[in-house]
GROMACS .gro file of N, CA and C in nm:
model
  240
    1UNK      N    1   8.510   8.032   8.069
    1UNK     CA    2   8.466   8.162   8.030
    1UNK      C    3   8.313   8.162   8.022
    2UNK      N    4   8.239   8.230   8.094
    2UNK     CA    5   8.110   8.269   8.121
    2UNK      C    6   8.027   8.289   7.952
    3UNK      N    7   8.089   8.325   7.857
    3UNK     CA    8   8.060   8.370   7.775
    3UNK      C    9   8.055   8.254   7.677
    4UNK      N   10   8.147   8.140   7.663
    4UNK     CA   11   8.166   8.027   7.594
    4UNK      C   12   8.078   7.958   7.622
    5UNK      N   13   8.078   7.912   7.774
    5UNK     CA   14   7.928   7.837   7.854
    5UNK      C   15   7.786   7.880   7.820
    6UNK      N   16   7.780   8.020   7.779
    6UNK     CA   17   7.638   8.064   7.735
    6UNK      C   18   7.614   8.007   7.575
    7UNK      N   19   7.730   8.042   7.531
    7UNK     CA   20   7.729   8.000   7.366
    7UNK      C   21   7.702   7.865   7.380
    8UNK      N   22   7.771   7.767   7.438
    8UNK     CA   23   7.706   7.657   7.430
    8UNK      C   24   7.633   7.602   7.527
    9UNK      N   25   7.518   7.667   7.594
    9UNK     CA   26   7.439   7.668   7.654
    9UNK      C   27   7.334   7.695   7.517
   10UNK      N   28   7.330   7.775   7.418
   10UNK     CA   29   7.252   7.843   7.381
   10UNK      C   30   7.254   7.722   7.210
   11UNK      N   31   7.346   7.667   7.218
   11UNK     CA   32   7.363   7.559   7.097
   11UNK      C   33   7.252   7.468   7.153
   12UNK      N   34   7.307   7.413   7.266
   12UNK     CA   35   7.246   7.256   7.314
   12UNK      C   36   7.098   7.266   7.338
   13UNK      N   37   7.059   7.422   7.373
   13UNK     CA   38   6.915   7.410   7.386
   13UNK      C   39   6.846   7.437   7.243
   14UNK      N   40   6.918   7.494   7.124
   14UNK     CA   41   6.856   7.499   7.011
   14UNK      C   42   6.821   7.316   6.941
   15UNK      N   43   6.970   7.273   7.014
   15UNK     CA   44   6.992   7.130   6.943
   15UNK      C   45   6.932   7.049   7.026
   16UNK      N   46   6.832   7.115   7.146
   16UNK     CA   47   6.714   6.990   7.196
   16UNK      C   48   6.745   6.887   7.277
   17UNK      N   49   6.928   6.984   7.316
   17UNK     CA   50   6.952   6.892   7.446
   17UNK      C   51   6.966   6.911   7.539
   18UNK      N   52   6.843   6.937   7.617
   18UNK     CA   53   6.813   6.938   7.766
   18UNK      C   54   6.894   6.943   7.867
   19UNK      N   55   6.947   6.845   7.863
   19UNK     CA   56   7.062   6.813   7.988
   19UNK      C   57   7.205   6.915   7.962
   20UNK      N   58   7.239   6.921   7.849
   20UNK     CA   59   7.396   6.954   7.822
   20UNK      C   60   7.361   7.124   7.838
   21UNK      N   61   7.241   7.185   7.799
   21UNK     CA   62   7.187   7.312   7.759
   21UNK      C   63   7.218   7.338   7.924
   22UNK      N   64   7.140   7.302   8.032
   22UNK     CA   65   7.145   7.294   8.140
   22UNK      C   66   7.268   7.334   8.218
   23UNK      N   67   7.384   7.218   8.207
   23UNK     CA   68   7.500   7.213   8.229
   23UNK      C   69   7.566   7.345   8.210
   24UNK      N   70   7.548   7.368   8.084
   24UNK     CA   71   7.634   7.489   8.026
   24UNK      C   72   7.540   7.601   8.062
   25UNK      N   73   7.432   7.662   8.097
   25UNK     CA   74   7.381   7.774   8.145
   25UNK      C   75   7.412   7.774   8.251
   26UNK      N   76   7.432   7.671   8.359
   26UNK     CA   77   7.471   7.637   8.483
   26UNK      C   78   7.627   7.738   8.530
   27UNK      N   79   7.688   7.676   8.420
   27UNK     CA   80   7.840   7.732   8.459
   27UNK      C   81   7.856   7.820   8.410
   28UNK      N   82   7.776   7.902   8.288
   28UNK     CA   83   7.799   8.057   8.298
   28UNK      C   84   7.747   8.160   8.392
   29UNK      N   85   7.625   8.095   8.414
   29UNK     CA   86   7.585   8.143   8.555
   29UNK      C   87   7.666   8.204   8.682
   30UNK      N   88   7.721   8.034   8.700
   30UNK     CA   89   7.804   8.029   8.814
   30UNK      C   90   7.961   8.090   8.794
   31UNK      N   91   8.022   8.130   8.653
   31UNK     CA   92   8.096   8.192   8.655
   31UNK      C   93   8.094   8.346   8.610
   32UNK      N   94   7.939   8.375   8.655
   32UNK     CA   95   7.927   8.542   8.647
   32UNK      C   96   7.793   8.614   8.590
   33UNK      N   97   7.810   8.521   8.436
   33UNK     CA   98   7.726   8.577   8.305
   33UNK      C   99   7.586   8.614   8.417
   34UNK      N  100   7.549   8.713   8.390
   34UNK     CA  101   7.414   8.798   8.399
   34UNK      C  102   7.315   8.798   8.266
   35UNK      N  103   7.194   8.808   8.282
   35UNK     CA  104   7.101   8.842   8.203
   35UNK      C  105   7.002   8.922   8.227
   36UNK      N  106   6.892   8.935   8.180
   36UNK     CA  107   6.815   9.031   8.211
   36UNK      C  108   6.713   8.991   8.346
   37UNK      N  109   6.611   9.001   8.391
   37UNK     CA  110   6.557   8.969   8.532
   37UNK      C  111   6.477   8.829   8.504
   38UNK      N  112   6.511   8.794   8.383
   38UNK     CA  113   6.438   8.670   8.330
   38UNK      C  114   6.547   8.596   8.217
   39UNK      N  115   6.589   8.492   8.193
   39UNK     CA  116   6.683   8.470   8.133
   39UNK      C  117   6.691   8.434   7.959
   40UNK      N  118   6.500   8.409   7.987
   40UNK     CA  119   6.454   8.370   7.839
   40UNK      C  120   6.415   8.539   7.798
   41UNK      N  121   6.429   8.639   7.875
   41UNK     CA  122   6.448   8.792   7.810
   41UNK      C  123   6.578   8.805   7.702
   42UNK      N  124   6.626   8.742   7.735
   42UNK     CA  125   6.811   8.765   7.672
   42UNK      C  126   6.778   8.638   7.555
   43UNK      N  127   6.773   8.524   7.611
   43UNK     CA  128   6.768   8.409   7.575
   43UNK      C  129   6.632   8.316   7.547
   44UNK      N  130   6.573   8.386   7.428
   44UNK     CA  131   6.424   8.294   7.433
   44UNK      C  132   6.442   8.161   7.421
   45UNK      N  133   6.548   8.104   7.354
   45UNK     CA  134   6.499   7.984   7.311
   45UNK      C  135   6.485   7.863   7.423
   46UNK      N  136   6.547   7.963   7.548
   46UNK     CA  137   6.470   7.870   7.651
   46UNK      C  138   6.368   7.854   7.754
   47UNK      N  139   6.283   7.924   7.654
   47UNK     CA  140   6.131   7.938   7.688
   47UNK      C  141   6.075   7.848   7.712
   48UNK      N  142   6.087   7.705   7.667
   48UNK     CA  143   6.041   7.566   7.684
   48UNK      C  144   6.115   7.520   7.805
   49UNK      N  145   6.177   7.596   7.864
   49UNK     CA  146   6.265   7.492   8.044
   49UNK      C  147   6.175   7.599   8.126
   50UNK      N  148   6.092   7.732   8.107
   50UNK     CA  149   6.014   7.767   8.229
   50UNK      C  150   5.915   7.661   8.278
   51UNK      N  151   6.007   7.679   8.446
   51UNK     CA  152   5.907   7.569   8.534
   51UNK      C  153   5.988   7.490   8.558
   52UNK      N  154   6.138   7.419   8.502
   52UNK     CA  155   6.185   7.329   8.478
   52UNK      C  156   6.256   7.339   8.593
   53UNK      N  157   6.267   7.261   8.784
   53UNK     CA  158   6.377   7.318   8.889
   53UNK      C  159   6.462   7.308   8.843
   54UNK      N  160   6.566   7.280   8.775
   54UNK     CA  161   6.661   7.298   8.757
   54UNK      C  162   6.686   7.410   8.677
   55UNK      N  163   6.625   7.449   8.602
   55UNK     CA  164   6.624   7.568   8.519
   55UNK      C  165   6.638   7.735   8.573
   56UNK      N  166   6.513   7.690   8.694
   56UNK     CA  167   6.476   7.779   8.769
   56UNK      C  168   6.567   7.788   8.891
   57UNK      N  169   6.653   7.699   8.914
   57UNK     CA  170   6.762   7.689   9.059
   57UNK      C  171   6.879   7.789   8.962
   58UNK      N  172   6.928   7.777   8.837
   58UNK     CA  173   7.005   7.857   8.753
   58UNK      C  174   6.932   8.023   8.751
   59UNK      N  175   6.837   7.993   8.745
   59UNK     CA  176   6.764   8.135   8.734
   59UNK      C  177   6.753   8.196   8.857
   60UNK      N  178   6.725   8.132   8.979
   60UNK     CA  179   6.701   8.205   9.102
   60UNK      C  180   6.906   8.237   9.112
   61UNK      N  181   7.007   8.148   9.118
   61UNK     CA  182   7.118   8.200   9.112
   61UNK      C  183   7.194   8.338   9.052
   62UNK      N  184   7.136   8.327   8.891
   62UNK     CA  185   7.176   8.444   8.876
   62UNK      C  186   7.118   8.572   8.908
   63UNK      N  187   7.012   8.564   9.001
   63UNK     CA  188   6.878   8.726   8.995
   63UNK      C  189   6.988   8.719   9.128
   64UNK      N  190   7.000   8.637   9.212
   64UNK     CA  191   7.062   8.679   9.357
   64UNK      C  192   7.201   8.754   9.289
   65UNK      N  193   7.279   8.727   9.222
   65UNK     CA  194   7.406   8.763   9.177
   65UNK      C  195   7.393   8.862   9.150
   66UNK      N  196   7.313   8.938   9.065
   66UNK     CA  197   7.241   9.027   9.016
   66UNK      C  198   7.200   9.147   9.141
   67UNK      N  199   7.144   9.067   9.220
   67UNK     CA  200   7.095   9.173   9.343
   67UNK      C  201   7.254   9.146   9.415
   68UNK      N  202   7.274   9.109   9.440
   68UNK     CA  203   7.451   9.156   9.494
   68UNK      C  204   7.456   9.246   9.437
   69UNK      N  205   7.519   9.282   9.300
   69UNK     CA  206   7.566   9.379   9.292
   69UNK      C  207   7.484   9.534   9.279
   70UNK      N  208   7.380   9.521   9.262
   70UNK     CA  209   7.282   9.589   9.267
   70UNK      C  210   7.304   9.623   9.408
   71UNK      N  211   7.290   9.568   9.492
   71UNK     CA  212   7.268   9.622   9.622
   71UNK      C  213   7.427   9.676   9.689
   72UNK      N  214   7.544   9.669   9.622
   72UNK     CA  215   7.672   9.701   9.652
   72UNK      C  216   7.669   9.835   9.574
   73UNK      N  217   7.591   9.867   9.473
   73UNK     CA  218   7.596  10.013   9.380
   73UNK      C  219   7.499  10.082   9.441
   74UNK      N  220   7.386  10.085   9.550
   74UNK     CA  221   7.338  10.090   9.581
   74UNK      C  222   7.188  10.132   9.543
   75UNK      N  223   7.145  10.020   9.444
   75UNK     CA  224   7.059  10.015   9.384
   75UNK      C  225   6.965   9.916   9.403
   76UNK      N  226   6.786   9.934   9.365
   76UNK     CA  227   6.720   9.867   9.444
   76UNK      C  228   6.703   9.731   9.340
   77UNK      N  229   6.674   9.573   9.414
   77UNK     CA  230   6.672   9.480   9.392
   77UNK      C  231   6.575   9.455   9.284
   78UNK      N  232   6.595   9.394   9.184
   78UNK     CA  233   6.511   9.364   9.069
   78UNK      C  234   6.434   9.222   9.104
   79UNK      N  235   6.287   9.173   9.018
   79UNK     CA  236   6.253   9.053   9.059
   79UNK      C  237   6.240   9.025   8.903
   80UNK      N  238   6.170   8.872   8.922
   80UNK     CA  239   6.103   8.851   8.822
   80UNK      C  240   5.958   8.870   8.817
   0.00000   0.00000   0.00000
């Protein structure tokens, strides 16, 4: 559940763990969860992974997901 993965996405990066925080933003990502055109908009506390590729390979994933459906409602593409 997209929503569980964020929750503990959103633990592991309070609790300063990098890797697991990662993991779990990863798979809510990849199973849907959206955020705003920036992910530390929704989610500051992971203001300390901007810059981070891996952070940013999660982030470029969900803006494309994002412009999918955006562009299926036929609405224009958001950036960061």
């Amino acid at each position: 559940n997209p929503i569980f993965f964020t929750n503990e996405a959103a633990y592991y990066a309070m609790a300063d763990d990098r890797g697991q925080a990662l993991k779990f933003l990863a798979a809510a990502v990849d199973g849907g969860q959206v955020f705003s055109a920036r992910i530390t908009d929704d989610l500051p506390f992971f203001a300390d992974f901007e810059g981070d590729p891996e952070y940013e390979a999660i982030q470029k994933r969900m803006l494309e997901h994002v412009n999918r459906e955006r562009t299926a409602l036929g609405l224009e593409p958001v950036t960061t």
